[in-house]
Coordinates of C-alpha atoms and ligand atoms in Angstrom, one line a residue:
X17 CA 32.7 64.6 137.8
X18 CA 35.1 67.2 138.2
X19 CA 37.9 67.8 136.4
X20 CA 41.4 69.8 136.0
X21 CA 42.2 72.6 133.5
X22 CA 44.4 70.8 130.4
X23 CA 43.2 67.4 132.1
X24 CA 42.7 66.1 128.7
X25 CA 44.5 68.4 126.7
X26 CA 47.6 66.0 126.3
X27 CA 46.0 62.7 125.7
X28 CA 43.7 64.8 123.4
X29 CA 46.6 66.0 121.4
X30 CA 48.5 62.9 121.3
X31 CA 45.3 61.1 119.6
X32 CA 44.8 64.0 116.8
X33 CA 48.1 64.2 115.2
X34 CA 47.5 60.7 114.4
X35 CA 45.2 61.6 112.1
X36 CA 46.7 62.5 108.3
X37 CA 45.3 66.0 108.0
X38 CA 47.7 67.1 105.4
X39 CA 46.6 70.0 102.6
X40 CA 47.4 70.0 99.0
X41 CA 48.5 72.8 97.2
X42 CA 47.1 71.6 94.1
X43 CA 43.9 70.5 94.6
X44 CA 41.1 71.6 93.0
X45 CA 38.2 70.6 95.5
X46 CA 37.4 71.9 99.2
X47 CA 38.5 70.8 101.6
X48 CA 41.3 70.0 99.7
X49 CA 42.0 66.5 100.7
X50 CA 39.3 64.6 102.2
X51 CA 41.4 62.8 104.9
X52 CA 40.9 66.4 106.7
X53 CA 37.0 65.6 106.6
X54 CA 37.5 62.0 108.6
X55 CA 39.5 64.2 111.7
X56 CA 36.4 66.8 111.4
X57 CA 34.0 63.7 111.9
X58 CA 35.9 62.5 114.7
X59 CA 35.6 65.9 116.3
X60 CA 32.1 66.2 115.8
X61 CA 31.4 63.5 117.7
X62 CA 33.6 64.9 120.4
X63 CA 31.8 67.8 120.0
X64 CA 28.4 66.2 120.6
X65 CA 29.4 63.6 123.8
X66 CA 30.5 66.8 125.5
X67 CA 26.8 68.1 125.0
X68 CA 26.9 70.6 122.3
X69 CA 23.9 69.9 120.8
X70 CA 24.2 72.0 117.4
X71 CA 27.7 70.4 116.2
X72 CA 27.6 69.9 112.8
X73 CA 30.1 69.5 110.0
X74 CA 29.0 71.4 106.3
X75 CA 29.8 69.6 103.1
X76 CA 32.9 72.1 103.1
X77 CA 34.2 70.2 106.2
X78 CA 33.6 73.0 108.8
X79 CA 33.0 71.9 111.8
X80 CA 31.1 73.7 114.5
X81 CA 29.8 73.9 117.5
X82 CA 27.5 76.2 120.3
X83 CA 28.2 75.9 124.2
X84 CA 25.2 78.0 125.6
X85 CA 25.4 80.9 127.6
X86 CA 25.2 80.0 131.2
X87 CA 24.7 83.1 132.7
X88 CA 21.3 85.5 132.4
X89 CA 23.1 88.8 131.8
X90 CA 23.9 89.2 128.3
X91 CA 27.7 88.6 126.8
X92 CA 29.3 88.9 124.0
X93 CA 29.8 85.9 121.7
X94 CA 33.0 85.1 121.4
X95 CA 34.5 82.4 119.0
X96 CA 37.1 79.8 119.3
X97 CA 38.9 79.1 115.9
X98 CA 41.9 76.7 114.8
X99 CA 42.8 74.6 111.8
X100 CA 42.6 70.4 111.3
X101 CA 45.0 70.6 108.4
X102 CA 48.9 70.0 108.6
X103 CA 51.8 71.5 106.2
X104 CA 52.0 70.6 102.9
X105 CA 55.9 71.1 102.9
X106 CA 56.3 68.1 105.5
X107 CA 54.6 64.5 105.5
X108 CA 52.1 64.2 108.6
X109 CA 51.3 60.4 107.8
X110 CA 51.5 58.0 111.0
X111 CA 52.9 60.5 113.0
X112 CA 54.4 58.7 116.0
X113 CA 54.3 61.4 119.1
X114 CA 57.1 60.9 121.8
X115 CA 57.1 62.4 124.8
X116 CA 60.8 62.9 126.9
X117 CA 59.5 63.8 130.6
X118 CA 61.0 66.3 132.5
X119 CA 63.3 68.0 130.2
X120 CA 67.0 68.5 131.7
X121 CA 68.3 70.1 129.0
X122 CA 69.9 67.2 127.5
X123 CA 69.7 67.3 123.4
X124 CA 66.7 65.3 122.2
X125 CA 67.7 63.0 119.6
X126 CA 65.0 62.0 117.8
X127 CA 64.3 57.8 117.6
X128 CA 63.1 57.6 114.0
X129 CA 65.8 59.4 112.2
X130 CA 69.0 60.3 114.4
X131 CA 70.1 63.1 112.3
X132 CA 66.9 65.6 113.8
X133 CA 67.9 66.5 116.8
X134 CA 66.4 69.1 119.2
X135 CA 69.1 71.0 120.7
X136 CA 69.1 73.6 123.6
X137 CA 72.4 75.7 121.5
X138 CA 69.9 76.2 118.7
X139 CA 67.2 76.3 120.1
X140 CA 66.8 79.3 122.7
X141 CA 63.1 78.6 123.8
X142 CA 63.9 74.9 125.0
X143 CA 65.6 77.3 128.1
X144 CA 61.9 77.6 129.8
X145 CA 61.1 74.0 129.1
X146 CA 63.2 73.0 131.7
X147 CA 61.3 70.3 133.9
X148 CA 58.6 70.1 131.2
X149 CA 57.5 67.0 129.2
X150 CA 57.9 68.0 125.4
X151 CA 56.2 66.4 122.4
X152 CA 57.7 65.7 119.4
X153 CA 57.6 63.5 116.8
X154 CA 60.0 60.2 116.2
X155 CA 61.6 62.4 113.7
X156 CA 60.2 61.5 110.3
X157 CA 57.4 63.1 109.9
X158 CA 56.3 66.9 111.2
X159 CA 54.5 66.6 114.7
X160 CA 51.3 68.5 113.6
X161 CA 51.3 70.7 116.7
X162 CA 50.2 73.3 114.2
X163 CA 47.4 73.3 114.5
X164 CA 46.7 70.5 116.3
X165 CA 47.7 72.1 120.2
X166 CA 44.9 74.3 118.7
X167 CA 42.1 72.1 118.3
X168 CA 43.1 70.2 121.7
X169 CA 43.5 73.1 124.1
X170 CA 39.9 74.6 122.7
X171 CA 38.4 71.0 123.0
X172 CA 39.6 70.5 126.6
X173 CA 38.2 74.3 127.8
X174 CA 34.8 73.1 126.1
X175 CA 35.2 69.7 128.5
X176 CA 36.5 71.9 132.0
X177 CA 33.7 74.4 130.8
X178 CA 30.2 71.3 130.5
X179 CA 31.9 69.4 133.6
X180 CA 32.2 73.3 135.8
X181 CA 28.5 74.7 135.2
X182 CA 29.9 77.1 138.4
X183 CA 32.3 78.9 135.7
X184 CA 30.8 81.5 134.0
X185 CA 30.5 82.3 130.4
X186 CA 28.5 84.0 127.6
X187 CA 27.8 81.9 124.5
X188 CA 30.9 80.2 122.6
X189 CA 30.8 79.2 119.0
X190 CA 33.6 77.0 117.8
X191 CA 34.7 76.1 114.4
X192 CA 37.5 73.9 113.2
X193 CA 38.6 74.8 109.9
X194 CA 40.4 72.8 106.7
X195 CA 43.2 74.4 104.5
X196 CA 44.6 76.7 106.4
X197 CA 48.2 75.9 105.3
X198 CA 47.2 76.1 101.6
X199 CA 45.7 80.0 102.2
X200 CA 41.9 78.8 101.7
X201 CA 41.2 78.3 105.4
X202 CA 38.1 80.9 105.4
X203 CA 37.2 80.3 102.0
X204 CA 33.9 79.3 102.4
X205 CA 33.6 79.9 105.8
X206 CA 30.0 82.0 106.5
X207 CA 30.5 84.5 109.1
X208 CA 26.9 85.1 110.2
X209 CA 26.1 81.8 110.5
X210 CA 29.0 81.4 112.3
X211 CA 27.2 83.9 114.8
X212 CA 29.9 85.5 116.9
X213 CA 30.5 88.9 117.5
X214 CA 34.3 88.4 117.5
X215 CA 36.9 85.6 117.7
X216 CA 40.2 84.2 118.7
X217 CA 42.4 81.8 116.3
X218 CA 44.6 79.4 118.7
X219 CA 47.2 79.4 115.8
X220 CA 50.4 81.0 117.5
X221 CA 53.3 80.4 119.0
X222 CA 54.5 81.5 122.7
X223 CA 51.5 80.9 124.9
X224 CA 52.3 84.7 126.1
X225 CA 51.8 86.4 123.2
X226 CA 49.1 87.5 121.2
X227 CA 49.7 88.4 117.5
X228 CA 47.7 91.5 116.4
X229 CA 49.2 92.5 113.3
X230 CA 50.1 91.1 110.2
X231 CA 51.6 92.5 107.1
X232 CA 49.7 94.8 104.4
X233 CA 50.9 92.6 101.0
X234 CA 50.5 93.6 97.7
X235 CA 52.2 91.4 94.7
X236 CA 53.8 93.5 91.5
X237 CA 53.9 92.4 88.4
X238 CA 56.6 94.2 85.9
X239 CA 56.5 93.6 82.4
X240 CA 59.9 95.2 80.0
X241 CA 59.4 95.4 77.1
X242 CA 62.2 95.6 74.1
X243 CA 62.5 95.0 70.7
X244 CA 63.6 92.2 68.7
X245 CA 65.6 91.9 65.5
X246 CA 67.9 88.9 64.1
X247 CA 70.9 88.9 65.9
X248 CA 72.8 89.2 62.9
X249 CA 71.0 92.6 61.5
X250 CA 70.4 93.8 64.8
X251 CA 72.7 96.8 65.0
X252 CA 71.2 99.6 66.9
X253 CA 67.9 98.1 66.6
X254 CA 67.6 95.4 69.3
X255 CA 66.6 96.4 72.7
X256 CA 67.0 93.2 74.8
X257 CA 64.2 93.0 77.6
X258 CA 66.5 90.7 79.5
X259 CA 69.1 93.1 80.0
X260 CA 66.6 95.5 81.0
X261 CA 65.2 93.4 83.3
X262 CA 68.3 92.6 85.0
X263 CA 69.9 96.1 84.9
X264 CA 66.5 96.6 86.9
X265 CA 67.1 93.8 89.5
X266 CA 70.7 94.9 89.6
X267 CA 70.0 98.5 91.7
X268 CA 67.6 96.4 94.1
X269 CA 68.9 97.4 97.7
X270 CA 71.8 94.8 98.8
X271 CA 71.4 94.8 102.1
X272 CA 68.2 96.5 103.4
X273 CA 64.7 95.5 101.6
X274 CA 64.4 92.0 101.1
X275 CA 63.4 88.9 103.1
X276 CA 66.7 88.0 103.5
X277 CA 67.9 90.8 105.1
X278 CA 65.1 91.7 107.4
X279 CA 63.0 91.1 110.6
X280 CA 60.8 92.1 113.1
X281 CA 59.0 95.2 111.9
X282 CA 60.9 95.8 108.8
X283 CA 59.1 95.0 105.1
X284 CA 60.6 94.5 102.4
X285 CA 60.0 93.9 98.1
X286 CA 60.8 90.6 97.2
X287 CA 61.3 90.0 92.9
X288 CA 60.4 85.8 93.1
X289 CA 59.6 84.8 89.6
X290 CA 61.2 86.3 86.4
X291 CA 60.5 84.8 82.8
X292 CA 60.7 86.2 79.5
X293 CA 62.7 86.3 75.7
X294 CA 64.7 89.1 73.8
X295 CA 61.0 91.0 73.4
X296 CA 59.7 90.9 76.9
X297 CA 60.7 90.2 80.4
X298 CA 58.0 89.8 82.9
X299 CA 59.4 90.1 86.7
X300 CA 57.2 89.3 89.3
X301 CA 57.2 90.8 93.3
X302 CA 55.7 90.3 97.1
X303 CA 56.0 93.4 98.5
X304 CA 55.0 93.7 102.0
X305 CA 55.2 96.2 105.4
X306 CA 53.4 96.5 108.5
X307 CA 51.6 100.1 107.1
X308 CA 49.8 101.0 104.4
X309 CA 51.7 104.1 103.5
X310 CA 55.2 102.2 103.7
X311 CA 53.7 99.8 101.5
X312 CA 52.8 102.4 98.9
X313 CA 56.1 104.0 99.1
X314 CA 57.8 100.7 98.4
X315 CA 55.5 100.3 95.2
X316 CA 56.2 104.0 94.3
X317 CA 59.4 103.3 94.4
X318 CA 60.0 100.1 92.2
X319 CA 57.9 102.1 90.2
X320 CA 60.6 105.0 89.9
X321 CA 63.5 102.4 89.3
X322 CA 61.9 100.8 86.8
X323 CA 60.8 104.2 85.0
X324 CA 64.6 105.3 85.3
X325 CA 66.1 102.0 84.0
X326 CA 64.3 102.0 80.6
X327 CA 65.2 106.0 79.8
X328 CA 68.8 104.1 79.4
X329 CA 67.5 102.2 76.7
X330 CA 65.7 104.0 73.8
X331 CA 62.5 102.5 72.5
X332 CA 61.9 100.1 75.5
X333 CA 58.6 100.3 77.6
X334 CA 57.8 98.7 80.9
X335 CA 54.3 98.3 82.2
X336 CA 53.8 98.1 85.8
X337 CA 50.1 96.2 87.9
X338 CA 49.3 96.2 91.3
X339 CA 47.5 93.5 92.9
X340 CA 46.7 93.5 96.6
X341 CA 46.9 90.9 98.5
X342 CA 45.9 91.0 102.1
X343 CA 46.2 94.0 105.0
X344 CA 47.3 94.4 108.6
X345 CA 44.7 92.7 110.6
X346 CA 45.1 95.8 113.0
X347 CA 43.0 98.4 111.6
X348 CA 40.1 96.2 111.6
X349 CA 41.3 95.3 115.3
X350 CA 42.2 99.2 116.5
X351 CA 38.4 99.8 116.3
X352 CA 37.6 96.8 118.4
X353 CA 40.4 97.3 121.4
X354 CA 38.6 95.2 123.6
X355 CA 39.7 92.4 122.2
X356 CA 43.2 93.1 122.4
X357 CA 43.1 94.4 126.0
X358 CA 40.9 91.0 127.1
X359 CA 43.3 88.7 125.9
X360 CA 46.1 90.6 127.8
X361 CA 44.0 90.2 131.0
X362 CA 43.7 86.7 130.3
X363 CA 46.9 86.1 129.5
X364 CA 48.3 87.8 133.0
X365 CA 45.5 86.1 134.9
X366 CA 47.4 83.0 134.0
X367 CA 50.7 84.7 135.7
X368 CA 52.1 85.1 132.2
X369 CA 53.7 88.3 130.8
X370 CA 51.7 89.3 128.1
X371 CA 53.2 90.2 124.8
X372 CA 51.6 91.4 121.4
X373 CA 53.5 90.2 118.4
X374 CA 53.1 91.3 114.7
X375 CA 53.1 88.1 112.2
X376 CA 55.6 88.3 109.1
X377 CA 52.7 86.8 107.0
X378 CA 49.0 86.5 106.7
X379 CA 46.9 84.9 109.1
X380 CA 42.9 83.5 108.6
X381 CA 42.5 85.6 111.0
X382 CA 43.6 88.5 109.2
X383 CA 41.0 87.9 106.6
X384 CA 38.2 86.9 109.0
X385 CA 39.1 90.2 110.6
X386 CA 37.6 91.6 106.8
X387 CA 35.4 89.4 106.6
X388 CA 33.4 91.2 109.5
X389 CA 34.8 89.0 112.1
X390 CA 37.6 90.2 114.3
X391 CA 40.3 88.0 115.3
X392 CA 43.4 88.1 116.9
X393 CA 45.7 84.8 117.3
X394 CA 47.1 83.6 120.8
X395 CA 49.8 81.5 121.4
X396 CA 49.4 77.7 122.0
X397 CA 52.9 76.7 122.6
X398 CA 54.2 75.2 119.1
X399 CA 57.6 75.7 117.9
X400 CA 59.9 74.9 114.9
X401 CA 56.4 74.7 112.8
X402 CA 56.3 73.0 109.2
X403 CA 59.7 70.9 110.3
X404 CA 60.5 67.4 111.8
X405 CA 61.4 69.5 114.7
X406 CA 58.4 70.2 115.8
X407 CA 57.9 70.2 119.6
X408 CA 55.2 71.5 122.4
X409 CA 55.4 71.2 126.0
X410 CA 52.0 69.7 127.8
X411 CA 52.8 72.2 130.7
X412 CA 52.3 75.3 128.2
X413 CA 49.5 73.3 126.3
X414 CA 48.0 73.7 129.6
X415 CA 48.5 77.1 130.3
X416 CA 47.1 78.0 127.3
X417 CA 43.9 76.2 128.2
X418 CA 43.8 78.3 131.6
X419 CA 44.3 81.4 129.0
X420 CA 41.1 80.2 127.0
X421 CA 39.1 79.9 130.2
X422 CA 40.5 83.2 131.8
X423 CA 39.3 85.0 128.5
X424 CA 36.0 83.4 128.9
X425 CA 35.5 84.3 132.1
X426 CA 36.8 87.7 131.5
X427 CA 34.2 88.1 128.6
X428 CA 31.4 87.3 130.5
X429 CA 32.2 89.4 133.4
X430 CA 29.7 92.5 134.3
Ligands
LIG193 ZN1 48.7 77.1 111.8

């Protein structure tokens, strides 16, 4: 039987964010919650009444899959990657999806809770929706489009791809992952077994855009240090860390520097945590920016500040570590452009206008990227992520499924 491209990518979708998938921060076992391992046994069976004949799911809750090669000139191995679990910040439990056909521009007024409302004024993408049927949920939970659209629009290639032998393709490895949301997505994940050569996460936003970049982080950890006497005898003896530390914080940039303040391209050193007494003051930073150097210069230079606000105060000390976090996925992906330039291709084969985009955060594929496995992310169509507000059109779910197959195809051609 034949079928469509995204012929099942709707109903598909519409039957996985039904499943509680939530992560939790505070767990201490992997995956973390075990409601993510009854979606991944659901999927393996998916996985194996389309055919593939090696699915499996590891005590980790990984689940994975092989569609053979169908061609006999060799190809590159290319994985397909996206994640089962939902936001902590945002309850995914009986999600109720609602879908308002042929969007007119109208506000979309959510039926479980009338206060979340999706409105065209604030909400600038809703503009190429127009005539589209858009998901979202009844308004009191998150819709799970992230990273659910994912997991559907990879699962319905894999069912165009076994019902269209004619389409050809090199060898496909899948893997749905847990934890993404809670940074331990790759954890465990073992990249030779995995078996590709490279991959692509479905974990991004416009279906045009392919996200190549992400930020080289660091976190700082400042300790000031003073010196403590009775208040009442303390007459040019006490050096109060506190006041250090906030003469410090004080001379932070204003209006340039911080996450508040900036966007795009632009890093910036963020103090989050500060806790200390009279004696010592510990201040702690995220410091991030799209290149190493920059990065270096924006530790150099709390480095400086600090240095400079203690010679104001006799007798005080600071102490200054350096702990890195993650780096932009790009130099790993600069040596492989290929992968970069396909994705374009497939991208514009779908009469889309490509666009590359560099993520304000980490990514799994950033780390698989280090890990040995290249990975860029492509767009699946969610927006307003982690919120009520939640929403995906089918028509771009769609597209991006025509993107997966495009870069297939484009893989495997000679
Ligand atoms: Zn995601």
């Amino acid at each position: 039987m034949q079928v469509e491209i995204g012929q099942t990518v709707a109903e598909r979708f519409q039957r996985y964010v039904r499943f509680d998938t939530q992560s939790d921060e505070d767990s201490k076992t992997y995956p973390s919650t075990d409601r993510q391992k009854d979606f991944g046994i659901r999927l393996l069976d998916e996985l194996k009444e389309l055919g593939l004949n090696d699915a499996n799911i590891d005590p980790y809750g990984y689940v994975t899959a092989t569609l053979a090669s169908n061609i006999s000139r060799s190809a590159p191995t290319i994985g397909l990657v996206a994640h089962m679990d939902t936001s902590p910040d945002v309850s995914g439990k009986d999600v109720k999806p609602q879908v308002h056909k042929n969007y007119s521009g109208q506000d979309i007024i959510l039926p479980g809770d009338s206060r979340q409302a999706l409105r065209l004024s604030e909400t600038p993408e809703l503009k190429e929706q127009l005539g589209n049927d858009i998901i979202t949920s009844d308004g009191t939970t998150l819709l799970g489009a992230d990273d659910k659209s994912g997991i559907a629009e990879i699962m319905d290639a894999l069912s165009y791809l076994t019902k269209h032998p004619e389409v050809e393709h090199g060898t496909i490895k899948v893997a749905f992952t847990p934890d993404e949301e809670v940074g331990a997505g790759v954890e465990h994940f073992d990249v030779r077994k995995f078996g590709a050569q490279f991959a692509y996460t479905m974990d991004g936003g416009n279906i045009n855009e392919i996200e190549n970049e992400t930020f080289c982080a660091d976190s700082v950890r400042i300790t000031f240090r003073g010196v403590s006497f009775h208040p009442g005898h303390a007459k040019r003896k006490l050096i109060n860390s506190v006041k250090l530390a906030s003469a410090f914080l004080d001379q932070l940039p204003k209006n340039t520097d911080s996450p508040e303040t900036t966007e795009e391209r632009e890093g910036y050193v963020h103090p989050h945590s500060i806790q200390g007494g009279v004696e010592e003051t510990v201040v702690k930073f995220i410091i991030r920016d799209f290149e190493l150097e920059g990065l270096k210069k924006k530790e150099e230079y709390l480095r400086a500040l600090a240095d400079q606000t203690v010679k104001d105060y006799p007798r005080s000390s600071f102490s200054f570590e350096v702990e890195e976090s993650y780096r932009n996925m790009r130099y790993v992906l600069d040596k492989n452009p290929e992968l970069v330039e396909k994705a374009m291709k497939a991208v514009r084969i779908a009469s889309l206008q490509p666009r590359l985009h560099s993520i304000r955060g980490g990514t799994d594929g950033a780390k698989l990227s280090y890990m040995g496995l290249p990975t860029p992310n492509l767009g699946t169509g969610m927006h307003n992520i982690h919120s009520k507000l939640e929403w995906i059109s089918i028509q771009d779910m769609k597209k991006a499924v025509e993107v997966i197959l495009n870069l297939v195809k484009v893989w495997a051609m000679e």
